Coordinates of C-alpha atoms (C1' of nucleotides) in Angstrom, one line a residue:
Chain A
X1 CA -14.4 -5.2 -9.2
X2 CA -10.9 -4.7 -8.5
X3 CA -10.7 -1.0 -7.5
X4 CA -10.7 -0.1 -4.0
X5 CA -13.7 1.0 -2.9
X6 CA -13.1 4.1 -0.9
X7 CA -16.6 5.5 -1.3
X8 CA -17.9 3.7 1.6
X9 CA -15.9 4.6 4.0
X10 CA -15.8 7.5 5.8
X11 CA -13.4 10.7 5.4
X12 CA -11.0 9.8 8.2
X13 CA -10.7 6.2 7.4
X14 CA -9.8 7.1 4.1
X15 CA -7.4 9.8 5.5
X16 CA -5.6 7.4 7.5
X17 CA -5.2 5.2 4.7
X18 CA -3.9 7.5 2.3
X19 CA -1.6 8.4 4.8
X20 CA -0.4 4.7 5.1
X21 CA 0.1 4.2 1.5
X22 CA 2.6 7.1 1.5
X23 CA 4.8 4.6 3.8
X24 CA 3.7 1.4 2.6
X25 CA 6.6 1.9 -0.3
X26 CA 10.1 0.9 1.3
X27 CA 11.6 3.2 -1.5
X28 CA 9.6 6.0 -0.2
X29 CA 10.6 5.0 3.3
X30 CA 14.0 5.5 2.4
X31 CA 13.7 8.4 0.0
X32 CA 12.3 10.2 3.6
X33 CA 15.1 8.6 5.8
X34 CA 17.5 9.9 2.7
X35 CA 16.1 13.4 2.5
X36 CA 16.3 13.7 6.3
X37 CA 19.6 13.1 7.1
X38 CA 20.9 15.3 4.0
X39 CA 21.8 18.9 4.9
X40 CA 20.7 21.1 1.9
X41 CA 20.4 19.8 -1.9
X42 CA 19.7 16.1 -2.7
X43 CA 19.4 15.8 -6.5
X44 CA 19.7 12.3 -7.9
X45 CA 21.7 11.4 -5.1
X46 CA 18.9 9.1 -4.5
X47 CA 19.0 7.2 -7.7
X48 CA 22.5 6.1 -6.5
X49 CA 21.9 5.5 -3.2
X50 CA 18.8 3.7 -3.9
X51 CA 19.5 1.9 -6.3
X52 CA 16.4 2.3 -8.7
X53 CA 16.2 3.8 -12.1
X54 CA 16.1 7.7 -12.2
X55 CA 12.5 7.2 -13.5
X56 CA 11.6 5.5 -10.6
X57 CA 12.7 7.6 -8.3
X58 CA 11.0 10.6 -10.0
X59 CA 7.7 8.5 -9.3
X60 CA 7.9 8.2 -5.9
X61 CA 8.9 11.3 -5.1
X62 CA 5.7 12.4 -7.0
X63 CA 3.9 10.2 -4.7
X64 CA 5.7 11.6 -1.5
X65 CA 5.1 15.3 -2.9
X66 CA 1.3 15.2 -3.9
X67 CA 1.2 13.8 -0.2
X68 CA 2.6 17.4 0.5
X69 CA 5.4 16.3 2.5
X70 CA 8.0 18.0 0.2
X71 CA 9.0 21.2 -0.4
X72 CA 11.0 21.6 -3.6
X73 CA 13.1 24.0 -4.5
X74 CA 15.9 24.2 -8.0
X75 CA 19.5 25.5 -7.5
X76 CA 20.4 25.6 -10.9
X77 CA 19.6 22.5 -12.3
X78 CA 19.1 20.6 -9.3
X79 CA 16.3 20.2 -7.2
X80 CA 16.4 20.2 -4.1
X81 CA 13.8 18.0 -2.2
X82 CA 13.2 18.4 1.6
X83 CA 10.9 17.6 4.0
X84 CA 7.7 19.5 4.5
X85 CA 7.7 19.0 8.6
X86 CA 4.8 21.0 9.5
X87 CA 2.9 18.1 7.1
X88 CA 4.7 15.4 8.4
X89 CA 3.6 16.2 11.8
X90 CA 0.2 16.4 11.1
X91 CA 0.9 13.0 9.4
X92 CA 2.4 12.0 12.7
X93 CA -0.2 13.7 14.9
X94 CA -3.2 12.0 12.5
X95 CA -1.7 8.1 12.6
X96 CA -1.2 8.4 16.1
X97 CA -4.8 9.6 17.2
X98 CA -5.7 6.7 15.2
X99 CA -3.4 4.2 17.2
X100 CA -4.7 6.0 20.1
X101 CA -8.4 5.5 19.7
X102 CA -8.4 2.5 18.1
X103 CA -6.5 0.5 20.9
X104 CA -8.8 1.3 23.7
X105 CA -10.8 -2.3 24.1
X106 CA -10.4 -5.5 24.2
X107 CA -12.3 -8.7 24.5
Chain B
X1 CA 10.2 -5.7 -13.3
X2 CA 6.8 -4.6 -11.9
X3 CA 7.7 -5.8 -8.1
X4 CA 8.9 -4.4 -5.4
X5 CA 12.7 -4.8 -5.1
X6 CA 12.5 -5.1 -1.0
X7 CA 16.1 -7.0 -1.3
X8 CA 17.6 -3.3 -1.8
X9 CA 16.4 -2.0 1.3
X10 CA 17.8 -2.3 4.8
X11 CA 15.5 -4.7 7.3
X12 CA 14.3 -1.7 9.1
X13 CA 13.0 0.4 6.2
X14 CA 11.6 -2.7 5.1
X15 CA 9.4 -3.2 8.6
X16 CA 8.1 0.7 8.6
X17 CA 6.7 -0.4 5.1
X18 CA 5.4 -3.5 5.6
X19 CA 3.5 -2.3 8.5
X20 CA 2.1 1.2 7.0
X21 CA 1.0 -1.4 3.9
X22 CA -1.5 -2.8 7.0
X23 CA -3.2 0.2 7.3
X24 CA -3.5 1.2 3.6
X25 CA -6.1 0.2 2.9
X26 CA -9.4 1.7 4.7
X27 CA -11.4 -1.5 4.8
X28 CA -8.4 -2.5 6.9
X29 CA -8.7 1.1 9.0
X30 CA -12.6 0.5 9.0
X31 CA -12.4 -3.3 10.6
X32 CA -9.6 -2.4 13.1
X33 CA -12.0 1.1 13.9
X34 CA -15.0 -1.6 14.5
X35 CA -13.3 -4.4 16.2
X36 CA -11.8 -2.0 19.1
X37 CA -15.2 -0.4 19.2
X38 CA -17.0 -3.4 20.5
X39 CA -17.1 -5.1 23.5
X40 CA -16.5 -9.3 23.3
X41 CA -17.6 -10.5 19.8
X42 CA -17.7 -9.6 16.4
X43 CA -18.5 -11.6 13.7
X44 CA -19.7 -11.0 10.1
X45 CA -21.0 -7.7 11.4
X46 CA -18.0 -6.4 9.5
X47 CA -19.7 -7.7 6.2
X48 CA -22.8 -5.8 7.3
X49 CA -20.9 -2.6 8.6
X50 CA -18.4 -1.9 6.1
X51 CA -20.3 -3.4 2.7
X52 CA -17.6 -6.1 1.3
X53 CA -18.4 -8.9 0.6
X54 CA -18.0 -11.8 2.9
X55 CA -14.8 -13.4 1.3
X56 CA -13.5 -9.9 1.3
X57 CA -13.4 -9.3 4.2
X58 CA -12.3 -12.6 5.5
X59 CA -9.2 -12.0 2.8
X60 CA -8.3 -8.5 5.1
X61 CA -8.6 -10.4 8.1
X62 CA -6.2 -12.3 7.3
X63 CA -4.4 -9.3 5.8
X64 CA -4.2 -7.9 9.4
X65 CA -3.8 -11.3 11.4
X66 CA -1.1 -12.5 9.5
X67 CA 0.8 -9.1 10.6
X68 CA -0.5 -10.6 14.1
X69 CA -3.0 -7.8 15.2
X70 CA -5.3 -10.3 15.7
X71 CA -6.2 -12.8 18.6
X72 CA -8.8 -14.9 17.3
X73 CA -10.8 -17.1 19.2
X74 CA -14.0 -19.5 18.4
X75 CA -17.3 -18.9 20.5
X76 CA -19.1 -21.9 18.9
X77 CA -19.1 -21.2 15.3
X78 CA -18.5 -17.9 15.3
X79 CA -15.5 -16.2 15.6
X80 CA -14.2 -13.7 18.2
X81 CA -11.5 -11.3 17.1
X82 CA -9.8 -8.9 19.2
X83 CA -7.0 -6.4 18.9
X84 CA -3.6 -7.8 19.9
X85 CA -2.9 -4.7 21.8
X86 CA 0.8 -5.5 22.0
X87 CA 1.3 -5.6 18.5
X88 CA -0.6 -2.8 17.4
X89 CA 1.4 -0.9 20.5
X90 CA 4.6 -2.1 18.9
X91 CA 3.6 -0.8 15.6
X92 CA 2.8 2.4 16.9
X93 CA 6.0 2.7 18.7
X94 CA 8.3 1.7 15.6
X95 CA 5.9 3.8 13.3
X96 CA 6.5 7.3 16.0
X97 CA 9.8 6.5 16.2
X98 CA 10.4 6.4 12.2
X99 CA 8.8 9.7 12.6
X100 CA 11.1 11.1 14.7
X101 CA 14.0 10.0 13.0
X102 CA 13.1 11.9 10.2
X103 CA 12.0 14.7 11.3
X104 CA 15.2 15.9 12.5
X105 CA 17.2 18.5 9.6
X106 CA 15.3 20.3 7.0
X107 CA 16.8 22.7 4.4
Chain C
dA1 C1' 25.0 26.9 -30.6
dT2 C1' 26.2 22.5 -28.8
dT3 C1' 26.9 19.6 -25.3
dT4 C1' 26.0 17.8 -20.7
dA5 C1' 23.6 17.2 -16.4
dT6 C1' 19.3 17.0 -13.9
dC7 C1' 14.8 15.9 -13.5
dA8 C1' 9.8 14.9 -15.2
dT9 C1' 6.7 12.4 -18.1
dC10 C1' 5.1 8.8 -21.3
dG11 C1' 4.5 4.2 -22.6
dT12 C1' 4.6 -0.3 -21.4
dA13 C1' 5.7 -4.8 -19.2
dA14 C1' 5.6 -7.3 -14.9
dT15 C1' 3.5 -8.0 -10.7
dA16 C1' 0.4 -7.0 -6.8
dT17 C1' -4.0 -5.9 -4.9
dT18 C1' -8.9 -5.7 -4.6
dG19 C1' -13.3 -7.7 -4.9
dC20 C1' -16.6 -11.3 -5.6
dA21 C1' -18.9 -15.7 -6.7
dA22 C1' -18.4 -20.4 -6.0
dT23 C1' -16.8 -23.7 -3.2
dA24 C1' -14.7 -25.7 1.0
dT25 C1' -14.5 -26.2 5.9
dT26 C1' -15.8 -26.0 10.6
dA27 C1' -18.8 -26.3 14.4
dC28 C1' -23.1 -26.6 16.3
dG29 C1' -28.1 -28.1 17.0
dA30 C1' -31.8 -31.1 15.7
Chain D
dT1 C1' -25.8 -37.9 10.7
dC2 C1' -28.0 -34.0 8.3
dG3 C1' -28.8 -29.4 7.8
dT4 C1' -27.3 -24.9 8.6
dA5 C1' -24.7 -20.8 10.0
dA6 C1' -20.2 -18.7 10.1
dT7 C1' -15.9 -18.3 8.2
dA8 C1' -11.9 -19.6 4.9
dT9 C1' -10.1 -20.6 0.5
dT10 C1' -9.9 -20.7 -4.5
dG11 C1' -10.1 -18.9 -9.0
dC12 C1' -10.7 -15.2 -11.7
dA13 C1' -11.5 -10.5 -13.6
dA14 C1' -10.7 -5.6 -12.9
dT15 C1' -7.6 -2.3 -11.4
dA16 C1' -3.4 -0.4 -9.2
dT17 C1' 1.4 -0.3 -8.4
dT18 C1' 6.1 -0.8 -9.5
dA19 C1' 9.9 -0.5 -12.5
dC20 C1' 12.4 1.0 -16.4
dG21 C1' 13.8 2.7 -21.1
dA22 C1' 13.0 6.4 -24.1
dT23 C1' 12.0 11.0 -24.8
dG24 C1' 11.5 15.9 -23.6
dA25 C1' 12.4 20.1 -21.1
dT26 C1' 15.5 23.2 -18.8
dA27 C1' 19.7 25.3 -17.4
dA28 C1' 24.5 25.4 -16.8
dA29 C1' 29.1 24.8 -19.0
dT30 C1' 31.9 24.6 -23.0

DNA sequence: ATTTATCATCGTAATATTGCAATATTACGA
DNA sequence: TCGTAATATTGCAATATTACGATGATAAAT
């Protein structure tokens, strides 16, 4: 009980909702907004801008990263996050086949 | 502590989240795959195609109505749901377009 | 070497989500 | 009206997520 129960679904159901759960965070919405508009290094930038702990932020990031949407990088001391695009395309590419397929009839 | 702080975030980074949370889950991905797969009526065929549990699957429904992807409607005692197209076309929309944004710059 | 800044990780508390059994509720047919 | 099928709701246990303080690791600056 409890757990979600991701055996019985198939591998692209799963996929899609992986994918979702990247986004379903508004912190991790922003942190992606954030890192987009940046030119270059965002450090803890974020923390400010966000307003949530430095440990937080370090969290979701992990959960934006093991997605593979980052590519990280330190200057020094600093890291500096951007956005993997080629992965968030495919992320793009993979929720809209989805929307496309799925909205095809009706009763 | 322990909840989402939505207050912190702007009403648009807010709305990308709150509808990526729809499709996080792949029970959710699974019933919206079955419902725009058949044609008029679909009942508790969910609790035989996806392997939940009546009440659980009821509980997503509502999940995904209350988000108002649903039009329901009552054949005699069972119920029909359908996709609200126009919803789930907004969704795609505001989803694709968050993509888009963010996509821009990249270090 | 010591301090300072940046970031990750650990531990833990608060809260949310998932899933199910049990129990309503609703609508039909006998 | 009674029984029954379909669906919703409630209550609860198991698990996951969110958030943060504390601690640790690393690298620059003093």
């Amino acid at each position: 009980m409890g757990a979600t129960k991701r055996f019985i679904y198939n591998q692209s159901i799963n996929e899609v909702a992986n994918i979702a759960k990247v986004f379903a965070h508004p912190a991790r919405v922003a942190i992606l907004k954030y890192i987009s508009e940046q030119e270059g290094c965002i450090n803890n930038d974020l923390v400010d801008e966000i307003g949530l702990s430095q440990a937080t932020i370090s969290q979701h990031l992990s959960v934006i990263g093991d997605a593979g949407l980052l590519k990280g990088r330190f200057e020094g001391k600093k890291k500096c996050y951007c956005l993997n695009v080629e992965r968030f395309e495919e992320f793009q590419t993979l929720l809209n086949s989805f929307f496309i397929k799925t909205k095809t009839n009706c009763c």
